[in-house]
Each structure stands twice: as C-alpha cells, then as structure tokens.
Short mmCIF file of C-alpha atoms in Angstrom, two decimals:
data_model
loop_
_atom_site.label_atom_id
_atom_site.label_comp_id
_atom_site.label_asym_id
_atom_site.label_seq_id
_atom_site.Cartn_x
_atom_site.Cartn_y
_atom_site.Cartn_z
CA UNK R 1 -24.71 29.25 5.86
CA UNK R 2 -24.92 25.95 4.01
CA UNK R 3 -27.85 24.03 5.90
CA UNK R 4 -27.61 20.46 4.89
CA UNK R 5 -30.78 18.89 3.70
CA UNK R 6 -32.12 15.43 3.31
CA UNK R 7 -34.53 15.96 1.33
CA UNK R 8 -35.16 16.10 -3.09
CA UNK R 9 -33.86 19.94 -3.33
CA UNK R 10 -29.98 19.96 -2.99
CA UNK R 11 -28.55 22.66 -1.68
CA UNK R 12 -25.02 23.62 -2.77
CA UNK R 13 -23.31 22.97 -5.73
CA UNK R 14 -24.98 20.08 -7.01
CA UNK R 15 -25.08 18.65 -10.53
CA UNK R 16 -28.46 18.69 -11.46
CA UNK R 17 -27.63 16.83 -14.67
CA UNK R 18 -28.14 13.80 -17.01
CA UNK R 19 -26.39 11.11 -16.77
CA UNK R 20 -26.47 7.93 -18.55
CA UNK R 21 -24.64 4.35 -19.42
CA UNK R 22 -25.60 1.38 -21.80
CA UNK R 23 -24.15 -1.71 -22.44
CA UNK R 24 -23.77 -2.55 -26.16
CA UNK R 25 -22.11 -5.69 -27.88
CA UNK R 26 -18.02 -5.74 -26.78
CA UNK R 27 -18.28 -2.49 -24.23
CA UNK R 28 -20.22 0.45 -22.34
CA UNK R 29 -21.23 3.93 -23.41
CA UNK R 30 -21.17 6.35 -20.85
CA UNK R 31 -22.29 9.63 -20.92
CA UNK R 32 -23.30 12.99 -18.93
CA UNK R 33 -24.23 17.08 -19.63
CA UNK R 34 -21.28 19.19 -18.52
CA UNK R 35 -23.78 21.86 -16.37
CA UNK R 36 -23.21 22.72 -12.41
CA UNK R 37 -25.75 24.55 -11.01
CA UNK R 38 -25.95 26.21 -7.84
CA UNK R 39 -29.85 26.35 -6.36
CA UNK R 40 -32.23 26.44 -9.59
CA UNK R 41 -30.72 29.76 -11.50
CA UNK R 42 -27.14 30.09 -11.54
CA UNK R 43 -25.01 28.34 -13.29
CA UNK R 44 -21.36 27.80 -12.07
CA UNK R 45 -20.04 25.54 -14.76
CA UNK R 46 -20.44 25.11 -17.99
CA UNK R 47 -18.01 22.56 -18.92
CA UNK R 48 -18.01 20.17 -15.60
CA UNK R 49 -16.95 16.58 -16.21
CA UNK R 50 -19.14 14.25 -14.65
CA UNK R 51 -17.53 11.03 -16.13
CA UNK R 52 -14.57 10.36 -13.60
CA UNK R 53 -12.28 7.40 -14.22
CA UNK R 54 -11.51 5.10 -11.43
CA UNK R 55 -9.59 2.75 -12.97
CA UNK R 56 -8.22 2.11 -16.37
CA UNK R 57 -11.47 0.50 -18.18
CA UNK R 58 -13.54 1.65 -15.06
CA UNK R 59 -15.87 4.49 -14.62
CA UNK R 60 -18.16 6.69 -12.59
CA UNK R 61 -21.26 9.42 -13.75
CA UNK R 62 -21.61 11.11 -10.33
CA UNK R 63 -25.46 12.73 -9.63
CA UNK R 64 -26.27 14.63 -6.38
CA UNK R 65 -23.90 17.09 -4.22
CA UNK R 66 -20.95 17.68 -6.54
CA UNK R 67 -18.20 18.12 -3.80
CA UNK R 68 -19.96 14.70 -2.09
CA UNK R 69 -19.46 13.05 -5.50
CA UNK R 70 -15.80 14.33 -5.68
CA UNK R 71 -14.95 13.31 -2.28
CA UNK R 72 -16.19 9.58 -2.86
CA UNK R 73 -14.47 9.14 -6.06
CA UNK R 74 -11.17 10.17 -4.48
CA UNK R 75 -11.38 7.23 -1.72
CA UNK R 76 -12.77 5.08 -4.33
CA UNK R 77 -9.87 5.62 -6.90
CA UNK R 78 -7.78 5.27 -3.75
CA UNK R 79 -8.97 2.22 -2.45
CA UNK R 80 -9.24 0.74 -6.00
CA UNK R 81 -5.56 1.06 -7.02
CA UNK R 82 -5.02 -0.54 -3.76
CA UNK R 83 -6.83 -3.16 -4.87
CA UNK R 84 -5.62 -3.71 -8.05
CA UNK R 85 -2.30 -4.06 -6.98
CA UNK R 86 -2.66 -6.75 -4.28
CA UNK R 87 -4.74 -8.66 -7.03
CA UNK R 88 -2.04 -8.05 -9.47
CA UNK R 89 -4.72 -7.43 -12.14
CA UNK R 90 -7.27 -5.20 -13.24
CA UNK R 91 -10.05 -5.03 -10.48
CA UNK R 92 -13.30 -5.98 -11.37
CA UNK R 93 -16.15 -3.22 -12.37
CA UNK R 94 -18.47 -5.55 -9.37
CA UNK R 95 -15.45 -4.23 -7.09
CA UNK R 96 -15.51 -0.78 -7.75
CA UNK R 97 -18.79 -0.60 -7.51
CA UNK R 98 -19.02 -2.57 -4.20
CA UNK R 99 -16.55 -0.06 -3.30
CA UNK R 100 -18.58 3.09 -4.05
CA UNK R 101 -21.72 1.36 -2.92
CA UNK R 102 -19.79 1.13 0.81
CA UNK R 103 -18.77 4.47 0.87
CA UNK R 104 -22.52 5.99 0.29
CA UNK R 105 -24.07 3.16 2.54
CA UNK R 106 -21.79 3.86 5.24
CA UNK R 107 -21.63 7.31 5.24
CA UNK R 108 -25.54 7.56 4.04
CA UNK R 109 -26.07 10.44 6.96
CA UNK R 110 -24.00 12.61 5.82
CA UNK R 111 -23.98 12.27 2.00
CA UNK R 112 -26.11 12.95 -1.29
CA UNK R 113 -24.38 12.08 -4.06
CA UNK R 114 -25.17 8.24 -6.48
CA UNK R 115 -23.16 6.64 -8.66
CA UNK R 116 -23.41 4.75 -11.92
CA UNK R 117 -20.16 2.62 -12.19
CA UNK R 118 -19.66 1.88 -16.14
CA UNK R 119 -16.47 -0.31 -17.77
CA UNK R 120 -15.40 -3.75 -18.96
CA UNK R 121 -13.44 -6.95 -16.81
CA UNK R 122 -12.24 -9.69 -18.23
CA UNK R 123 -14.74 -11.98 -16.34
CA UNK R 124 -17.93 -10.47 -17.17
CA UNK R 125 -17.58 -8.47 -19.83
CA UNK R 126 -19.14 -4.85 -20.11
CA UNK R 127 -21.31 -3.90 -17.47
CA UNK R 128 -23.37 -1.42 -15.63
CA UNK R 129 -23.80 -0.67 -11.89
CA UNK R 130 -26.36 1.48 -10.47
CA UNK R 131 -25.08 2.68 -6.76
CA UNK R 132 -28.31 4.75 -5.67
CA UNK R 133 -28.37 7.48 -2.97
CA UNK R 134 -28.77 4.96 0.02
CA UNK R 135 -26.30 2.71 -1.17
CA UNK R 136 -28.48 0.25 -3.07
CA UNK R 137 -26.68 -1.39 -5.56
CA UNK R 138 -27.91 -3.20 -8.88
CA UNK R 139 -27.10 -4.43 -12.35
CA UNK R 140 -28.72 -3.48 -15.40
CA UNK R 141 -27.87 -2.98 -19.09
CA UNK R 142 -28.93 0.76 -19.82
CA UNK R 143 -29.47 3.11 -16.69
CA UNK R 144 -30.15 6.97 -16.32
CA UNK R 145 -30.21 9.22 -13.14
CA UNK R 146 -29.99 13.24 -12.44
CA UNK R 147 -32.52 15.56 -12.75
CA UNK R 148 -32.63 15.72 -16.67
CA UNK R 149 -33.41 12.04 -16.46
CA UNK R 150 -36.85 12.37 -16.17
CA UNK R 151 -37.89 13.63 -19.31
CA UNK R 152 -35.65 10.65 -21.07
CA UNK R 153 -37.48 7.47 -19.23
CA UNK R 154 -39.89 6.88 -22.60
CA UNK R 155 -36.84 7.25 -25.19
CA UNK R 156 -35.34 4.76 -23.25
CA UNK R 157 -37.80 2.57 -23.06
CA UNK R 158 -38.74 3.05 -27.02
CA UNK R 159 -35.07 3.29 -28.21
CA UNK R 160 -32.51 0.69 -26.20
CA UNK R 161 -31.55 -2.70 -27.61
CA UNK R 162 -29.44 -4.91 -26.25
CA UNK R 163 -26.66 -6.10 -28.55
CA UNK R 164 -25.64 -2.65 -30.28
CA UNK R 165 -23.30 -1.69 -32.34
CA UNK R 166 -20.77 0.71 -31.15
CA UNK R 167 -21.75 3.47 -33.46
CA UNK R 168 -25.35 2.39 -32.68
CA UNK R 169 -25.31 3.03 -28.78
CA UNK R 170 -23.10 6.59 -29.73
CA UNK R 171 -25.73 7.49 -31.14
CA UNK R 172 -28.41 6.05 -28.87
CA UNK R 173 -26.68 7.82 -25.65
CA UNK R 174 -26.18 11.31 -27.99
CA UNK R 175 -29.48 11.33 -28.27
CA UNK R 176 -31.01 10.71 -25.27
CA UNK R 177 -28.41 13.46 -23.75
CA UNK R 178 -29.86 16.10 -26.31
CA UNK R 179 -33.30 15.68 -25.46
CA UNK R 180 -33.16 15.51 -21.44
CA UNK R 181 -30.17 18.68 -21.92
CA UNK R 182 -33.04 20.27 -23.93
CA UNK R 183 -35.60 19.67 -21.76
CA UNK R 184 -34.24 20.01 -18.54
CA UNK R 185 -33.29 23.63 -16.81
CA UNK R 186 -30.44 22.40 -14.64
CA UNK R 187 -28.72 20.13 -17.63
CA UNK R 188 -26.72 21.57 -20.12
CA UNK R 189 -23.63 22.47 -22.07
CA UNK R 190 -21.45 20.08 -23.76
CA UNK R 191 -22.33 16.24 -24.01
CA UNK R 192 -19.41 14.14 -22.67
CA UNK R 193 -19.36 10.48 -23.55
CA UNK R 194 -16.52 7.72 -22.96
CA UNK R 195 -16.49 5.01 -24.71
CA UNK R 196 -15.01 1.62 -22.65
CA UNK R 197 -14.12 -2.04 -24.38
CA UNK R 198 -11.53 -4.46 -23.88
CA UNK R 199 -9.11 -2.81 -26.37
CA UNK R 200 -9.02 0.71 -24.23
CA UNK R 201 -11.19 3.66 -23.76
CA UNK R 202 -12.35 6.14 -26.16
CA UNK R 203 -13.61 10.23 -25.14
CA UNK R 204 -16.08 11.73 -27.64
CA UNK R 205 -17.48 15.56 -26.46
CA UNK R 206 -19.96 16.98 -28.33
CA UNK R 207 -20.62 20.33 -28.47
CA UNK R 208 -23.44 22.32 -27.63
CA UNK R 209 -24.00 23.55 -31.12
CA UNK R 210 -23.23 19.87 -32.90
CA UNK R 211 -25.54 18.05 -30.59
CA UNK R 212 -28.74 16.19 -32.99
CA UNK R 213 -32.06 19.09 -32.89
CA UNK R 214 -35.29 17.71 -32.98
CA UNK R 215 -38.56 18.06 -34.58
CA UNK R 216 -39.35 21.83 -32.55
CA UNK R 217 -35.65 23.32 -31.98
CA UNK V 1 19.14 -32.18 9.71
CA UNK V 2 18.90 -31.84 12.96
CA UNK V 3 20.74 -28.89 15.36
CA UNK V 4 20.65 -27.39 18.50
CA UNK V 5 20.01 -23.52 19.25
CA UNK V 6 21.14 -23.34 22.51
CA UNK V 7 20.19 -19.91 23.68
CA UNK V 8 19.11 -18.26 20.67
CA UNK V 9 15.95 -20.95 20.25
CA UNK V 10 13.60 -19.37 23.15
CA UNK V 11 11.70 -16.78 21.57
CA UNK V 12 10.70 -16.34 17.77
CA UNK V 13 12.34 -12.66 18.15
CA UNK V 14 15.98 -13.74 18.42
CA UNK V 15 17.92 -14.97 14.91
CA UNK V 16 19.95 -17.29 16.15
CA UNK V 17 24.54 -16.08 14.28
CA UNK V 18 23.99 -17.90 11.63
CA UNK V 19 21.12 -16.21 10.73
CA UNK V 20 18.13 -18.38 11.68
CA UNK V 21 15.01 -18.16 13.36
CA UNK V 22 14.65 -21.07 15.44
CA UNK V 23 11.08 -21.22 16.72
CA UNK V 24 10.12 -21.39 13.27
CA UNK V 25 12.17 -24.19 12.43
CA UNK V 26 10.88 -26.22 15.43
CA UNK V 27 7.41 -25.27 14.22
CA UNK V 28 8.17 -26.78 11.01
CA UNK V 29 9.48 -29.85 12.79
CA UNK V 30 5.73 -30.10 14.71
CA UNK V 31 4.52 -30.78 11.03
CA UNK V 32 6.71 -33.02 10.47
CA UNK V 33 5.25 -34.93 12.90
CA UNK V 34 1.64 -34.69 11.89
CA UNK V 35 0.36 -37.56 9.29
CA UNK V 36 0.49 -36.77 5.90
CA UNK V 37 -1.86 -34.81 4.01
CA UNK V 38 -1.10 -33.96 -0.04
CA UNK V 39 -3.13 -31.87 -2.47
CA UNK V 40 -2.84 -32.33 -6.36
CA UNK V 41 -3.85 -30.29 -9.02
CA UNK V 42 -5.30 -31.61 -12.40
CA UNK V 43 -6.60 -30.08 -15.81
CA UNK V 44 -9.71 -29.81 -14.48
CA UNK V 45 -9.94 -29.47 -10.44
CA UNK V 46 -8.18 -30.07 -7.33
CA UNK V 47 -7.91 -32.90 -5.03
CA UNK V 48 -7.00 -33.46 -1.60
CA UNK V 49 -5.95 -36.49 0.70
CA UNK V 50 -5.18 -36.36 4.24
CA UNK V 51 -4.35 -39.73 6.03
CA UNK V 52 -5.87 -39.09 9.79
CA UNK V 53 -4.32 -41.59 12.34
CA UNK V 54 -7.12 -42.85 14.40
CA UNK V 55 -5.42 -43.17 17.90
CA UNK V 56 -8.50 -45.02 19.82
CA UNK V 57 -11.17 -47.15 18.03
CA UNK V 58 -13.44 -45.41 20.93
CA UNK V 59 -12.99 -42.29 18.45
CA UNK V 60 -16.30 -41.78 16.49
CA UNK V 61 -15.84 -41.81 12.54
CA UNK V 62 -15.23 -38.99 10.85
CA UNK V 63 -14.27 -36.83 13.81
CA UNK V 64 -11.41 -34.44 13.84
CA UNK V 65 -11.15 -33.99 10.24
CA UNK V 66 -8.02 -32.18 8.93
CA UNK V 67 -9.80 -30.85 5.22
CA UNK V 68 -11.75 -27.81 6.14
CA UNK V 69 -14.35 -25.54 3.63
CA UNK V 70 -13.15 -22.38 3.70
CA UNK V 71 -15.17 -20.95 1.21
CA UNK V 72 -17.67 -22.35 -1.42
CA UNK V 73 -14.95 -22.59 -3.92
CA UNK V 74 -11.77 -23.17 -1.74
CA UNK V 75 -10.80 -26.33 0.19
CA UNK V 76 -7.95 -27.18 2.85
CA UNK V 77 -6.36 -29.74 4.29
CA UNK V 78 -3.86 -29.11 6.83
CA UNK V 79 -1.33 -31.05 8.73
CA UNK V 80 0.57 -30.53 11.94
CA UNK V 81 -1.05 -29.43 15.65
CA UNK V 82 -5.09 -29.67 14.30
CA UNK V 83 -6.05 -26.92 17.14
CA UNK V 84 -3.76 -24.30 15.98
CA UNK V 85 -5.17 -25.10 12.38
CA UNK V 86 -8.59 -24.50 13.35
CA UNK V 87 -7.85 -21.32 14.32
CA UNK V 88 -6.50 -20.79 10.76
CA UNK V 89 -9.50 -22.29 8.98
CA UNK V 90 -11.28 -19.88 10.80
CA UNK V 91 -8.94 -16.69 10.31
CA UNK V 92 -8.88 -17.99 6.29
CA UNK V 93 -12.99 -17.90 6.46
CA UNK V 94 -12.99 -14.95 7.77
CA UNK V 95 -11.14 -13.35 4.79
CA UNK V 96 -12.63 -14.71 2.25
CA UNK V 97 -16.20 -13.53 3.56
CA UNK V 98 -14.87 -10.26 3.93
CA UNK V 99 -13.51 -10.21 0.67
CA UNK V 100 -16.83 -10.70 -0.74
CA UNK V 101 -18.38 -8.69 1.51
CA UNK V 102 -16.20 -6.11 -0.08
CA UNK V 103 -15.71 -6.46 -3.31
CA UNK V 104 -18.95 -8.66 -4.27
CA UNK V 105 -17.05 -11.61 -5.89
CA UNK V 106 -15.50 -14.56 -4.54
CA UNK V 107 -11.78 -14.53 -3.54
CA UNK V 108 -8.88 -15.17 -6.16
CA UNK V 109 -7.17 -17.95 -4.45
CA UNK V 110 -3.57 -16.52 -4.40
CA UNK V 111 -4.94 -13.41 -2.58
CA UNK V 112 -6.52 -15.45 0.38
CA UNK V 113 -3.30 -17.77 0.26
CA UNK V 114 -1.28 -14.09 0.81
CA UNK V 115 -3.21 -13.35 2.90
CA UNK V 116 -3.11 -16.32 5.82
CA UNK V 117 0.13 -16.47 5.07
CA UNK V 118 0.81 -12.30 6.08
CA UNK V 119 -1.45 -13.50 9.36
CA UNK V 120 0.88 -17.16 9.37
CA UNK V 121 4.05 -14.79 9.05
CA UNK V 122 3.13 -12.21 11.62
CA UNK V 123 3.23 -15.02 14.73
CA UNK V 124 7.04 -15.54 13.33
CA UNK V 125 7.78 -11.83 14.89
CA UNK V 126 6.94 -11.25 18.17
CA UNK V 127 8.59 -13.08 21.19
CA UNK V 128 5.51 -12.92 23.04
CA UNK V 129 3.63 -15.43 20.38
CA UNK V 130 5.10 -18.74 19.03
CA UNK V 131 4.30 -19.53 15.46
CA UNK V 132 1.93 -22.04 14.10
CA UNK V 133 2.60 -25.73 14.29
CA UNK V 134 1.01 -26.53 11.01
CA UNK V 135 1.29 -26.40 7.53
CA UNK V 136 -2.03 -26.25 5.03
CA UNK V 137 -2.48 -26.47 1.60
CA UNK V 138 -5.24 -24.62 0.25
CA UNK V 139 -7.10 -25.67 -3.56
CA UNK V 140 -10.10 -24.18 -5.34
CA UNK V 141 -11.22 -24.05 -8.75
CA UNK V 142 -12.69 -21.10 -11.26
CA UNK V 143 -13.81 -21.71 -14.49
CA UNK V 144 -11.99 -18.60 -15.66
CA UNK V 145 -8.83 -19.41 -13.62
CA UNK V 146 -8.89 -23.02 -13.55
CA UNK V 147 -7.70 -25.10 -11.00
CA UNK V 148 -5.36 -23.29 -8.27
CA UNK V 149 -3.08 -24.89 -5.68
CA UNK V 150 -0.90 -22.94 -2.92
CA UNK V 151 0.64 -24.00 0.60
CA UNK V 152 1.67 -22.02 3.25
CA UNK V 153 4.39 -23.12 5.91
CA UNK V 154 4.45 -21.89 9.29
CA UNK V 155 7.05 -19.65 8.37
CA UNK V 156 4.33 -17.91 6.44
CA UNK V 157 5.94 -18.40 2.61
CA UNK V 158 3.31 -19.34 0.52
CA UNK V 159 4.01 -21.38 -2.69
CA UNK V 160 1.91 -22.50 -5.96
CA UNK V 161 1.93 -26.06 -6.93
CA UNK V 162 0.75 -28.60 -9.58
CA UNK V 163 1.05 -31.35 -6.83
CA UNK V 164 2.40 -31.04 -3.07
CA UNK V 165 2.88 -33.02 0.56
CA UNK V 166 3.40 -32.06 3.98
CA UNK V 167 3.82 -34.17 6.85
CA UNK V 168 5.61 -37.20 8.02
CA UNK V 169 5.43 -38.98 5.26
CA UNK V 170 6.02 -36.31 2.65
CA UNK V 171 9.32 -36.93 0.96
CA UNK V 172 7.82 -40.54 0.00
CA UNK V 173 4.21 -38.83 -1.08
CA UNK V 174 6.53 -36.30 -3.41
CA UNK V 175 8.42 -38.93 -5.37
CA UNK V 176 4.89 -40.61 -5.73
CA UNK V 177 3.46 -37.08 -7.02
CA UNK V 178 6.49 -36.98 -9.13
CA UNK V 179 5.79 -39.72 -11.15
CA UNK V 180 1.99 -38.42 -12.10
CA UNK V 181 0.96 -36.82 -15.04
CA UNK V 182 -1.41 -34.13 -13.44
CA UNK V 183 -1.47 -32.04 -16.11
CA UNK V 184 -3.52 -34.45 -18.50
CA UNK V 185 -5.54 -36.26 -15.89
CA UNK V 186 -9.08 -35.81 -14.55
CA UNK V 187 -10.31 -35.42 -11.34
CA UNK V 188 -12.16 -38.61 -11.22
CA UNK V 189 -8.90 -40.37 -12.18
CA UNK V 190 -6.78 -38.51 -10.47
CA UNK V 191 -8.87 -39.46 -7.01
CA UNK V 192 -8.06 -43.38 -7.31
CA UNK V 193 -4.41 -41.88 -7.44
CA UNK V 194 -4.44 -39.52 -4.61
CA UNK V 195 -5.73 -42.69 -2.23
CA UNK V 196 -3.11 -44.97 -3.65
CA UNK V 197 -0.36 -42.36 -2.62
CA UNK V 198 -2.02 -42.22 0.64
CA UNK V 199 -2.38 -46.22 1.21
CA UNK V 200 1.45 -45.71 -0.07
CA UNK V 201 2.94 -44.32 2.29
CA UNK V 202 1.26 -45.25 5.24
CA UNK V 203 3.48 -47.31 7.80
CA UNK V 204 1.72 -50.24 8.78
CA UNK V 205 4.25 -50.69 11.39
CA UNK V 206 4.49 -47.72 13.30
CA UNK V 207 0.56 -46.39 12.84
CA UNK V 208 -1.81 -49.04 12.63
CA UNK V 209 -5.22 -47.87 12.00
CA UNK V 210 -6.10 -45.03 9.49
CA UNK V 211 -8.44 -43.16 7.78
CA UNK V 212 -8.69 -41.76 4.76
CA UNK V 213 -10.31 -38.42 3.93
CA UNK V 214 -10.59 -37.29 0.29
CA UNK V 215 -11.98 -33.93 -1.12
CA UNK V 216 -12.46 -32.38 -4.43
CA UNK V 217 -12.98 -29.19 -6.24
CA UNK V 218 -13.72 -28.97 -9.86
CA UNK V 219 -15.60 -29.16 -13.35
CA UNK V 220 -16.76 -32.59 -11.49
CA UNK V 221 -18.75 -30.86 -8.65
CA UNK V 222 -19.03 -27.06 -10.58
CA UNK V 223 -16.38 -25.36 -8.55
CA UNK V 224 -17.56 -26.36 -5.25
CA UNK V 225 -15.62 -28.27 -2.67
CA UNK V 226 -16.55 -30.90 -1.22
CA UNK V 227 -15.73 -34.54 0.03
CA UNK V 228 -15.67 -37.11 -2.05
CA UNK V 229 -18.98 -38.81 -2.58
CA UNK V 230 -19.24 -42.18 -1.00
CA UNK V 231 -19.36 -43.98 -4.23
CA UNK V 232 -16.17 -42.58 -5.83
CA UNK V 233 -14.02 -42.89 -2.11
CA UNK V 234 -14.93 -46.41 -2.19
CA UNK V 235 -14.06 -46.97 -5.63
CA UNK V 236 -10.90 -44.90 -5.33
CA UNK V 237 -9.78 -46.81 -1.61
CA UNK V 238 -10.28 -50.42 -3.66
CA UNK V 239 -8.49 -49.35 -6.57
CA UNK V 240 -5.84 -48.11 -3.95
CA UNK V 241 -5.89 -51.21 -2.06
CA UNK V 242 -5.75 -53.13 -5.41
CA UNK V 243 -2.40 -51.71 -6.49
CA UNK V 244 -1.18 -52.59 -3.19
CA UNK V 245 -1.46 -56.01 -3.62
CA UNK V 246 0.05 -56.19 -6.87
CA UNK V 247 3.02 -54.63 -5.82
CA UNK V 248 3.52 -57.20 -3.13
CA UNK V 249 2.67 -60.09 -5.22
CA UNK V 250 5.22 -58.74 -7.94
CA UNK V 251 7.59 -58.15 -5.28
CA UNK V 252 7.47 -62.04 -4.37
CA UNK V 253 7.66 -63.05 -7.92
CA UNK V 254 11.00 -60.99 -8.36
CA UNK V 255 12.15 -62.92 -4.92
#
C-alpha cells in the first residue's frame, strides 16, 4: 500500500529526472530526460515525455509524482482552452502558469508534483515560469529542477547567456541534459527538447547514443 | 416611440406577441432619463464626460459621481438610476480583480465588458428580478491594444465604439461625436471637445445647474485612469464655454 509522503523521497512513480528551460533571443528551449523510476532501482520507462503541451506555443516540464503531474496538466490544458476561447486569442504563458501555480497551491496537501511553464505570447515575448512544489511562482530566464538537476547548477551558472542564438541554446540545453542524465541514477534515456518561437514549435529527441560524451565517458 | 404592454409588461419573463421584452425596454427608458454621459475614443486614450445635474446647491461638490475606477487601467461612466450602477461598478471590480487574481495580468477590456454584460443580461430573465436601470460605458487603454471603448445596455448587449452617448441628451451628443475626427486627435485635444459636447447639449431651460466630470485614460497619464487634472478641466470647461459664445454671437450676426 502506497503511503503518501511529504517529505524529499517520493514514493510511487515519480520522475526523478532533469528538466530544464532557457530563454534565448526570439523563443524558449525546453528540455527533459525521458526516465520514470519507481523507488531508487527500477526503472518503468524509458522513453517518458516530460514536456507536455498546454497550449499551442505553451509548455510544461513536470518534476515530482508523475500521475500528480499528469493529473494537473489535464485541468490545466482544460482550463486553458477555456480560456483561450473566451479571450479569443492565444492565452498568455503568465496565464498558464497562474493556472498551474493555483492548482498546486490549492491542492498543496495532497500533491507533489512542480512545474516549469516554457513558450512565447505576443505581449512579452519568450518566457519562463518556475511553479515550485508549494505553489510559488517566479520568472527567470534559464531554470532547472528534478533530481538530476543538482549536478548541473555550476554549468549553468558557467555556460548561460542571455541573448542566444537558437542553435546556441540547442546546444546549451543538450548539454546540460547529458551531463545531469550522466550523472544522475534516476535520469536517463533519450533527451527530449521543444523548441517554442513566434513562428511555431519545433521537437528535437536525441538519442541516448547521439547525446555529446565528455572528457571521462 | 412610445407603446403600451398592457399585460405582457409585468415581469421581465413574459415576451410580450410581438416578440418583446418589455421590462427591458422600460429599463432602457430609465436611462433615458438620466443626464448624459458620453465616452470617446482617440489615437491615443480614452475620454469620458458625464454631465451630473446638481439638484440642491446644499449638495457638497463632487458628490455622487457617475465615472467610477474599475480597475487601474479601465474607467466608467454610467448613466441612468446611479444606485443600481454602483452595484455594477462593484460587480465589474470584482471581475477584473479576479481576473488577475487568476491569470496574473490585467483584464482585456472586451472580456470584462462580456462579462458585466452576461451578469447585465442575466437580470433580463427571471421574473423575480427587474433589470438594471442604467447604461455604462466602459474605456481603458493598453499600450499593446491601444485605446478600447465598449457600452453595455441594460439589455446586456455590449457594443465597441470609436465615440458613444447615453442618456437624455444623447441623440444631440451623437451628431456632435459625429462630426469629430477621433481617429487623428489626442487626448489633450480631444478633452476641450468632450466638455464642449457636454456644455452642448445641456438645457439651460429645463436643468439649471450642472457639473461637469471629465476622466481620461491614456499615453497622457500611462494607461491609468483617472480624472482630469484640475489644470486641463479648467482649460477644457473655458475653451467649452468659449465656443459657446461664439456660436451665439454668430447666431445674432446671421439674424
């Protein structure tokens, strides 16, 4: 029997994983592993896809409890359309993520899953949205969460600049994904990355065998 | 145009053979009743003008104002009974801060004017409700968006506009608006014009004492709404005054 815990070991399905999503100049990178892992050794999936879209330039890396993450995606896609339609135009990437960032504050009790919300408006732009496990919400340019994240904090640091170029920030996210997916038990498998601007959205999966190797692999 | 319902005019939940809903027509007449308020939209904001009767010179200035703040970006004047228009300030406030609340940006202004109007259109339904007695038009002004301009009647229709008047006087304040050209004006000119509609069609005769209450939303005050600084009203209530003269002295001339 499942018992639900509150605190850093998930129990469950949960997607230990790396997620990640940087601005560069004209749209967003975002990226993920493809690894679900149940407890610290087994490894359901393989080839998970952690990048959900929510709307049509708008989308979500889910961390945490993997059937949390799925259930607040479906009310936020949901509750987005909605949205959209009333509006009669694209909603803004601020409203989705105000929208995910409601779900996980309101149900914080009961859930463990965060959110970054990735994808272009015609108001702002490209942006990022961090929606954290509480339901803390925040803006930045270049974000990272999931358990692989940890080893990827100084390549960051070292390696982001604002302004990229789109094959610049392909690169930049590959990268980082390769190192955390080769550092990190509970990330792994295939490095999915979606590529968002104005003109429409782009899917690039790299394999496990074509991601970059570094200096000891 | 005026007609009788007899029997099918009690309750807003009867249409009335020919296929009219009566309560709602005698809401509209309540408006017309009301002093005139009109709302004009420019290349670069919004104003509004409301003439507000003063029935008592025991009234203190600046009381009972008709041009509400419903949001930071969105203004509104209304006309018709001022109590039930409160309460749709307040319902129109109350959306927009959700909205935000929501979403984490501030309202587009056709959704809120949907909105009020849904609320506007739901008291047209039930014969245990009358309708609302008033008429508002609502303004605001993105830099994205521009300048934005809707009213909604108490039937709950809600229309945009480059320039619009409701009230008594409103027919008269239209071929006024008519004869502007909005599109290429600023709001700092467009305010002496709004006034000189308003001294316009005032009726000296039947209401004597007046004032006048003028807002803005624009470039001119960064997309915030607010009244009309004292410096511009006064400039804009000569200037209105002004042209007032000079069409009565022409008019004695051409005698």
């Amino acid at each position: 029997m499942e018992k639900h815990c509150t605190d850093s070991r998930v129990k469950g399905v949960s997607t230990g994983t790396t997620i990640l999503a940087a601005v560069f100049d004209g749209g967003v990178v975002i990226g993920s592993d493809s690894r679900a892992s149940v407890g610290e050794e087994y490894v359901s999936s393989k080839t998970i896809n952690k990048v959900i879209q929510v709307h049509d330039r708008i989308f979500c890396c889910i961390a945490g409890s993997l059937a949390d993450a799925q259930a607040i995606t479906k009310a936020a896609k949901f509750h987005l359309s909605f949205h959209s339609v009333q509006m009669e135009s694209p909603p803004r990437v601020m409203a989705a993520a105000s929208v995910l960032r409601d779900l996980c504050y309101k149900n914080r009790e009961e859930l463990q899953a965060g959110f970054m919300t990735a994808g272009w408006d015609k108001k702002n732009g490209p942006q990022v949205y961090v929606v954290a496990l509480g339901g803390m919400l925040i803006n930045q340019l270049v974000t990272i969460a999931g358990s692989g994240s940890t080893y990827i904090y100084g390549y960051i640091d070292a390696k982001y600049k604002p302004n990229m170029t789109k094959e610049e920030c392909l690169q930049f996210a590959t990268n980082a994904l390769a190192l955390a997916m080769g550092r990190d038990n509970a990330s792994g498998g295939v490095a999915h990355l979606v590529v968002v601007t104005e003109k429409g959205v782009e899917h690039v999966v790299v394999p496990g065998d074509k991601l970059p190797k570094f200096h000891d692999e | 145009m005026s007609s009788i319902g007899t029997g099918y005019d009690l309750s807003a939940s009867t249409f009335s053979p020919d296929g009219r809903v009566f309560q709602v027509e005698y809401a509209m007449k309540a408006v017309e009743n009301s002093s005139t308020a009109i709302g004009i939209r420019c290349k670069d904001g919004v104003v509004f003008g409301v003439e507000k009767l003063v029935l008592s010179k025991l009234y203190e200035e600046g009381s009972n104002k008709r041009i509400f703040n419903i949001d930071r970006h969105i203004g509104m004047a209304v006309a018709g009974l001022l109590a039930d228009a409160r309460s749709l300030a307040e319902v129109a406030r109350e959306e927009s801060s959700n909205f935000r609340s929501n979403y984490g940006h501030d309202i587009p202004l056709k959704h809120l004017s949907d909105r009020v109007a849904m609320y506007v259109h739901a008291y047209t339904l039930y014969s245990a409700v009358r309708p609302f007695g008033c008429s508002f038009i609502l303004g605001s002004y993105d830099k994205d968006d521009g300048p934005q301009l809707y009213m909604v009647d108490p039937s709950g229709i809600s229309y945009g506009y480059w320039g619009c008047a409701i009230g008594k006087a409103k027919q008269a304040a239209k071929t006024e608006i008519e004869k502007l050209q909005m599109k290429d004006m600023t709001c700092r000119e467009l305010v002496k014009e709004v006034a000189k509609i308003i001294y316009i069609v005032h009726d000296e005769v039947k209401d004597k004492a007046f004032e006048l209450e003028l807002s803005w939303v624009g470039e001119v005050t960064n997309g915030r709404h607010e009244l009309v600084p004292k410096d511009v009203r006064e400039e804009a209530e000569k200037y209105a005054k002004d042209s007032l003269e000079e069409e009565d002295d022409s008019d004695e001339d051409n005698m």
